[in-house]
mmCIF file of N, CA and C in Angstrom:
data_model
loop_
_atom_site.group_PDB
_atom_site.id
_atom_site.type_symbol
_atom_site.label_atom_id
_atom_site.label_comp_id
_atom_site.label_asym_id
_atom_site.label_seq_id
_atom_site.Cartn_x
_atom_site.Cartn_y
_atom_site.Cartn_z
ATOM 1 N N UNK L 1 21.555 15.509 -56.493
ATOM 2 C CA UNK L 1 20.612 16.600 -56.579
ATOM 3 C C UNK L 1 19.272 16.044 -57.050
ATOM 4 N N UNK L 2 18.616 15.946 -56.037
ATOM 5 C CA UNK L 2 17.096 15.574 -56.627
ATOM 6 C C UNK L 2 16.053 16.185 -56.576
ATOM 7 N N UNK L 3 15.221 16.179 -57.442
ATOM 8 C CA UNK L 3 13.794 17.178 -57.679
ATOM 9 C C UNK L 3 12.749 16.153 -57.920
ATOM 10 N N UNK L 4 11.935 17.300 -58.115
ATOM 11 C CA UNK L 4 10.696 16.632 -58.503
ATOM 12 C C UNK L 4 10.086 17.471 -60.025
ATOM 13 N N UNK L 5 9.876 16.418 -61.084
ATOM 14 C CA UNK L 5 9.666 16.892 -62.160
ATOM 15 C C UNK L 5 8.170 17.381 -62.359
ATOM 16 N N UNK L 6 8.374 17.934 -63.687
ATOM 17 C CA UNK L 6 6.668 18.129 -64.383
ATOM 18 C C UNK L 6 5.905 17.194 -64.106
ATOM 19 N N UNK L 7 6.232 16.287 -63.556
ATOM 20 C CA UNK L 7 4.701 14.872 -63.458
ATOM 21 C C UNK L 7 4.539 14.539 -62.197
ATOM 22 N N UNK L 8 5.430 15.037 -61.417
ATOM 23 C CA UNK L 8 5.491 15.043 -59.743
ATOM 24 C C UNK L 8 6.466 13.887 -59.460
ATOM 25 N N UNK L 9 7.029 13.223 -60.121
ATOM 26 C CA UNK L 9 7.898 12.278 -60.164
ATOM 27 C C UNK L 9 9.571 12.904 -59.559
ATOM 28 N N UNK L 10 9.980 12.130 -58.393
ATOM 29 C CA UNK L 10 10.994 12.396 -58.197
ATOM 30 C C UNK L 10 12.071 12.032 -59.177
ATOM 31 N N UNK L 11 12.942 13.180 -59.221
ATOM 32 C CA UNK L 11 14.107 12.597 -60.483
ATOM 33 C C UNK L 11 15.491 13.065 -59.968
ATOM 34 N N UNK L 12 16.350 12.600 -60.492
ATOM 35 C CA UNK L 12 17.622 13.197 -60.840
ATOM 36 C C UNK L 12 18.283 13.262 -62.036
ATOM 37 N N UNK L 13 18.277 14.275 -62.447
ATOM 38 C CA UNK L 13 19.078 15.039 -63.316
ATOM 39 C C UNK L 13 17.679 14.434 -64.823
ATOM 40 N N UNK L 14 16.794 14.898 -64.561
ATOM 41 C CA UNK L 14 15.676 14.544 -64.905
ATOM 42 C C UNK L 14 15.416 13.084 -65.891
ATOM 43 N N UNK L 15 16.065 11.648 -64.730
ATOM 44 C CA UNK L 15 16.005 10.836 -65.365
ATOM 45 C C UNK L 15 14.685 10.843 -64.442
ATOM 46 N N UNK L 16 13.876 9.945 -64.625
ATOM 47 C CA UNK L 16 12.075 9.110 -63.532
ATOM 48 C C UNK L 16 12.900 8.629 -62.600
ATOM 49 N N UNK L 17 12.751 8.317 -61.673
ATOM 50 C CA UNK L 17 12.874 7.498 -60.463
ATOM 51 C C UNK L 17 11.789 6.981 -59.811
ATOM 52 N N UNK L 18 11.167 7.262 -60.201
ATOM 53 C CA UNK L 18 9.234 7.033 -59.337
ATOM 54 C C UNK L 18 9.476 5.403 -59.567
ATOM 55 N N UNK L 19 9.013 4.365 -58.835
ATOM 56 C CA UNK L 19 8.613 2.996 -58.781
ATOM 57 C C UNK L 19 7.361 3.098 -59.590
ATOM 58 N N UNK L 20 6.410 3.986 -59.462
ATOM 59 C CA UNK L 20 4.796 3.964 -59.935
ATOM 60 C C UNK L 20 4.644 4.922 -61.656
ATOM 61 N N UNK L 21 5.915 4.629 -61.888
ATOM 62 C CA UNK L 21 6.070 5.771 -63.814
ATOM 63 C C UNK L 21 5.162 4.708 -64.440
ATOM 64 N N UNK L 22 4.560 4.914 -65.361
ATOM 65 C CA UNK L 22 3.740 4.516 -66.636
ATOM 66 C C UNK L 22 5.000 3.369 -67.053
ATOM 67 N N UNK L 23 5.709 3.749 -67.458
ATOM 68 C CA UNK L 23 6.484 2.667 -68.082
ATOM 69 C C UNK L 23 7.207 1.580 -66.902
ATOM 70 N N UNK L 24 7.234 1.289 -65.729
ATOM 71 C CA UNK L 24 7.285 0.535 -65.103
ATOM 72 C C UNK L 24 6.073 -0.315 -64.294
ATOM 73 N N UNK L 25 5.036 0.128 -65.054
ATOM 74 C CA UNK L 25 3.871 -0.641 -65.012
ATOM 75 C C UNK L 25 3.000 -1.408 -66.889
ATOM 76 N N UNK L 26 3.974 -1.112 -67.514
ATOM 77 C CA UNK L 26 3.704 -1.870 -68.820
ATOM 78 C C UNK L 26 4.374 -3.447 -68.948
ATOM 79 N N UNK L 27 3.211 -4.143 -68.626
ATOM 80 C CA UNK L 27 4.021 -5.541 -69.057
ATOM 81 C C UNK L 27 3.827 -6.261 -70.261
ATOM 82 N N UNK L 28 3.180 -5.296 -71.033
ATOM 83 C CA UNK L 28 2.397 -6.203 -72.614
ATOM 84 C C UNK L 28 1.575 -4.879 -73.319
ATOM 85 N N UNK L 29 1.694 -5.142 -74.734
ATOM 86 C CA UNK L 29 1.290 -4.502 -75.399
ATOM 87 C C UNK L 29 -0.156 -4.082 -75.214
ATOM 88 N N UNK L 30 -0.699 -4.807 -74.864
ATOM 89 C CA UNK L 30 -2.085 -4.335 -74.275
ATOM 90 C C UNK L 30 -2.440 -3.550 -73.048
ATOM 91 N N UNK L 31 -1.199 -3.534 -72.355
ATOM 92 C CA UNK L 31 -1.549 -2.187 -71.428
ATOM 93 C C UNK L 31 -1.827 -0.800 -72.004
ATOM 94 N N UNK L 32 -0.576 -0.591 -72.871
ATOM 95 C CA UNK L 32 -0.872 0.790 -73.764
ATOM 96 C C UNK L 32 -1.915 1.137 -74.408
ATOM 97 N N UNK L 33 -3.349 0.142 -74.663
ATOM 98 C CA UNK L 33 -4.327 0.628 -75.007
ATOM 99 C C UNK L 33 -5.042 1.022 -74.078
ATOM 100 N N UNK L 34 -5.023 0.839 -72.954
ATOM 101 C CA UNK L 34 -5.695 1.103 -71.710
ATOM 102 C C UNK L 34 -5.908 2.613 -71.266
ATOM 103 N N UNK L 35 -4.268 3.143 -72.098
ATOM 104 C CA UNK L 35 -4.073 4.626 -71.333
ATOM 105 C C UNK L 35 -4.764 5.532 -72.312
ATOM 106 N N UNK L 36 -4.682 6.503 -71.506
ATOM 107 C CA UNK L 36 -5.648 7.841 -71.987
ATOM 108 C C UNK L 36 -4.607 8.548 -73.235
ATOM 109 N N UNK L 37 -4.903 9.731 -73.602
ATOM 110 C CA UNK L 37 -3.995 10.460 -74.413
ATOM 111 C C UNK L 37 -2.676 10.903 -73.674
ATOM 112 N N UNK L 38 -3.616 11.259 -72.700
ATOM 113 C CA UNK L 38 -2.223 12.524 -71.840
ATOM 114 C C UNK L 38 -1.420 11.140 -71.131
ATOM 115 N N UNK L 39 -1.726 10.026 -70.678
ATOM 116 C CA UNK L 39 -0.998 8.840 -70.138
ATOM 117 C C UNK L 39 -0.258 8.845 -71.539
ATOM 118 N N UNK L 40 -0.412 8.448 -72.880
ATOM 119 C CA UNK L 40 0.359 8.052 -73.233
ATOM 120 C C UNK L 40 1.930 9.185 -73.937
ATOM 121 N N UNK L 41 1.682 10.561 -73.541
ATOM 122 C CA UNK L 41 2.102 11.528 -73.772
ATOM 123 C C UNK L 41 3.355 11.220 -72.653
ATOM 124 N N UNK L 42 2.879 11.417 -71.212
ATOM 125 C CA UNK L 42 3.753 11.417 -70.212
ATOM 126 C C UNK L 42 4.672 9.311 -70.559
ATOM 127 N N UNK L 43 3.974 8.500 -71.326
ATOM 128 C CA UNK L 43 4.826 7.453 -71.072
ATOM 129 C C UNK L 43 5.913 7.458 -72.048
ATOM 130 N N UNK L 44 5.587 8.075 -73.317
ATOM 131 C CA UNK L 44 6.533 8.780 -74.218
ATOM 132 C C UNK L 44 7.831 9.499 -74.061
ATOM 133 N N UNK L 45 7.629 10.420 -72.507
ATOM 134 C CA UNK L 45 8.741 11.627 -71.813
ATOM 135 C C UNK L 45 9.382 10.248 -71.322
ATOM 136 N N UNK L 46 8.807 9.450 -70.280
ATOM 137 C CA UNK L 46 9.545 8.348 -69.847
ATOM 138 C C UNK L 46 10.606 7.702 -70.738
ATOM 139 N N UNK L 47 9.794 7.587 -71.809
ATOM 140 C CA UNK L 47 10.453 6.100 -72.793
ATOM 141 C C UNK L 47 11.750 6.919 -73.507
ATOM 142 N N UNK L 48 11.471 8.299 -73.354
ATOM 143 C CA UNK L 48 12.971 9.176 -74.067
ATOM 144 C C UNK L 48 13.867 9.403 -73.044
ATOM 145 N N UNK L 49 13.242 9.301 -71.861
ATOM 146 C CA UNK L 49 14.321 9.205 -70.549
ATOM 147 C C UNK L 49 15.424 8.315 -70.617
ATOM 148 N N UNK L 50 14.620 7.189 -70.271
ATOM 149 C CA UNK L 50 15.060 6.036 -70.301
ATOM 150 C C UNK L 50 16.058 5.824 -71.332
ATOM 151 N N UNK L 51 15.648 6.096 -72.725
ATOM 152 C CA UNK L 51 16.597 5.797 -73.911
ATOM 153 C C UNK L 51 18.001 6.957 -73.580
ATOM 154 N N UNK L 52 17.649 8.198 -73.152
ATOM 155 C CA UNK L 52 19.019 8.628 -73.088
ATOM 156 C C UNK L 52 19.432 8.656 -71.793
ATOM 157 N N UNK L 53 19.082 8.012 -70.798
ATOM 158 C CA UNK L 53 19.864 7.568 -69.820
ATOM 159 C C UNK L 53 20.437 6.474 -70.357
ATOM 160 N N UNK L 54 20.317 5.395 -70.809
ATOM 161 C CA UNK L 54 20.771 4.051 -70.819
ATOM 162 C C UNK L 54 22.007 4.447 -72.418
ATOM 163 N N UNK L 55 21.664 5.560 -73.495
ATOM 164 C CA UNK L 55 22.888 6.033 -74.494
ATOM 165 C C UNK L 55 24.035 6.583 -73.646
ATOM 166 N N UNK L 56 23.377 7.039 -72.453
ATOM 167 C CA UNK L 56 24.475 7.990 -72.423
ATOM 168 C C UNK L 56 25.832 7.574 -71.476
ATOM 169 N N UNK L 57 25.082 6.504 -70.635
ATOM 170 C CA UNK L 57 25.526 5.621 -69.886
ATOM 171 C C UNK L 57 26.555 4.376 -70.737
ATOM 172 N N UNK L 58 25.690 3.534 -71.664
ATOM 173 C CA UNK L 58 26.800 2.724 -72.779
ATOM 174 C C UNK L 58 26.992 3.161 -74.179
ATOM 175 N N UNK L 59 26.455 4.168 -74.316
ATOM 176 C CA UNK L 59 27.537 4.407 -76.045
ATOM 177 C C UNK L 59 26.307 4.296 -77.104
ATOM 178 N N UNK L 60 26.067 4.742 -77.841
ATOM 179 C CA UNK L 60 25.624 4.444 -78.815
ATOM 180 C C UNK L 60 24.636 5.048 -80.052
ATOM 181 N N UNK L 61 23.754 5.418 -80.666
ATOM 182 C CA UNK L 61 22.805 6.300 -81.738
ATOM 183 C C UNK L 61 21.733 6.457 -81.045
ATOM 184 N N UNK L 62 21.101 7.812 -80.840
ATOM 185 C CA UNK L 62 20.081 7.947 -79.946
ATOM 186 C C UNK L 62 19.246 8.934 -80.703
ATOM 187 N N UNK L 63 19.080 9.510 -81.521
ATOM 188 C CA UNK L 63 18.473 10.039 -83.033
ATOM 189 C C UNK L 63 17.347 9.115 -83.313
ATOM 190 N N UNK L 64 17.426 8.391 -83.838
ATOM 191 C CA UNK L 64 16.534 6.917 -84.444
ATOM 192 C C UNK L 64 16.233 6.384 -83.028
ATOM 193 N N UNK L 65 16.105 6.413 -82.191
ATOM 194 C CA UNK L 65 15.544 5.825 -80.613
ATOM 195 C C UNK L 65 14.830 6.923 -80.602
ATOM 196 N N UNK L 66 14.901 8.082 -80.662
ATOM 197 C CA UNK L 66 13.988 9.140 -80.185
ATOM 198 C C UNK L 66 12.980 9.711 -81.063
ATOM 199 N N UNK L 67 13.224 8.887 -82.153
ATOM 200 C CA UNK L 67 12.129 9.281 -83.097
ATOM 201 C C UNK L 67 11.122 8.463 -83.757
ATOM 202 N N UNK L 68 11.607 7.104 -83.026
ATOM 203 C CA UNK L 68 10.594 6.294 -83.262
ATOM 204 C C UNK L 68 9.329 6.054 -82.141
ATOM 205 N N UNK L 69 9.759 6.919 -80.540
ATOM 206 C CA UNK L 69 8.976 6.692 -79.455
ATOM 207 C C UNK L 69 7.410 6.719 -80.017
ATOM 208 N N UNK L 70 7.072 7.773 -80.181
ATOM 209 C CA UNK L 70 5.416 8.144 -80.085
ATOM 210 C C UNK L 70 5.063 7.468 -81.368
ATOM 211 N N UNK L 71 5.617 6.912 -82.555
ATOM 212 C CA UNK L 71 5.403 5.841 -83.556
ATOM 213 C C UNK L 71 5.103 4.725 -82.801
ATOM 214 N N UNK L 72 5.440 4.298 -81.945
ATOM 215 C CA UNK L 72 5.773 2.842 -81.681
ATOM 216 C C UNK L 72 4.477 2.793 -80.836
ATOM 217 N N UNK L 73 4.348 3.700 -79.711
ATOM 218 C CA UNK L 73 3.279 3.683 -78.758
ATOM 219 C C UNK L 73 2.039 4.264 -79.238
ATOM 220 N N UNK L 74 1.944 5.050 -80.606
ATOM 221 C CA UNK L 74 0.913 4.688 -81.537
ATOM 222 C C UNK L 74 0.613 3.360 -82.339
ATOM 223 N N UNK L 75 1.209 2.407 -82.597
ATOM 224 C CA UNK L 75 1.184 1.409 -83.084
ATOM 225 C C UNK L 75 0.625 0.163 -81.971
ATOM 226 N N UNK L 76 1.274 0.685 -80.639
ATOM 227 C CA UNK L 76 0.710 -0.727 -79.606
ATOM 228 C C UNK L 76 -0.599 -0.284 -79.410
ATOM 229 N N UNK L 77 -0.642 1.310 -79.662
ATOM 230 C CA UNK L 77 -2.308 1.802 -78.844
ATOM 231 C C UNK L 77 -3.053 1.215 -80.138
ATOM 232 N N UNK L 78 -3.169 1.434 -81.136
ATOM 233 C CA UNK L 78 -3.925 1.056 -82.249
ATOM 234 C C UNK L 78 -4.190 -0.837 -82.535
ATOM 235 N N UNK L 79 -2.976 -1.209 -82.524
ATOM 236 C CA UNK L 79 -3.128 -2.614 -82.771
ATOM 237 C C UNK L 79 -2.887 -3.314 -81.894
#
């Protein structure tokens, strides 16, 4: 069953699938300063995707993964 999400990104079962997502174009901490606010908002939805696709798939604490996202990508945007 596939759609297309809030960002126009094709998904299923609202993991990203897009080749062109924000987070499959980060290769270094210095990309994330590049992006705008709302870029780094939508790379945030990604980066919680991602984390509970990949928990839910092998096992594991996904609490503390999801609450450190927009910490972390405040920290690469700043420094």
């Amino acid at each position: 069953c596939r759609r297309f999400d809030r960002f126009g990104s094709q998904s299923k079962r609202g993991v990203i699938l897009a080749k062109n997502s924000l987070l499959s174009r980060i290769r270094e901490p210095g990309d994330v300063k590049k992006l705008s606010f709302d870029q780094q908002k939508v790379l945030c939805w990604e980066i919680r995707q991602k984390l509970i696709k990949t928990v839910s798939q092998n096992g594991g604490h996904l609490a503390s993964n999801l609450g450190t996202v927009e910490l972390t990508v405040a920290l690469h945007h700043v420094f």
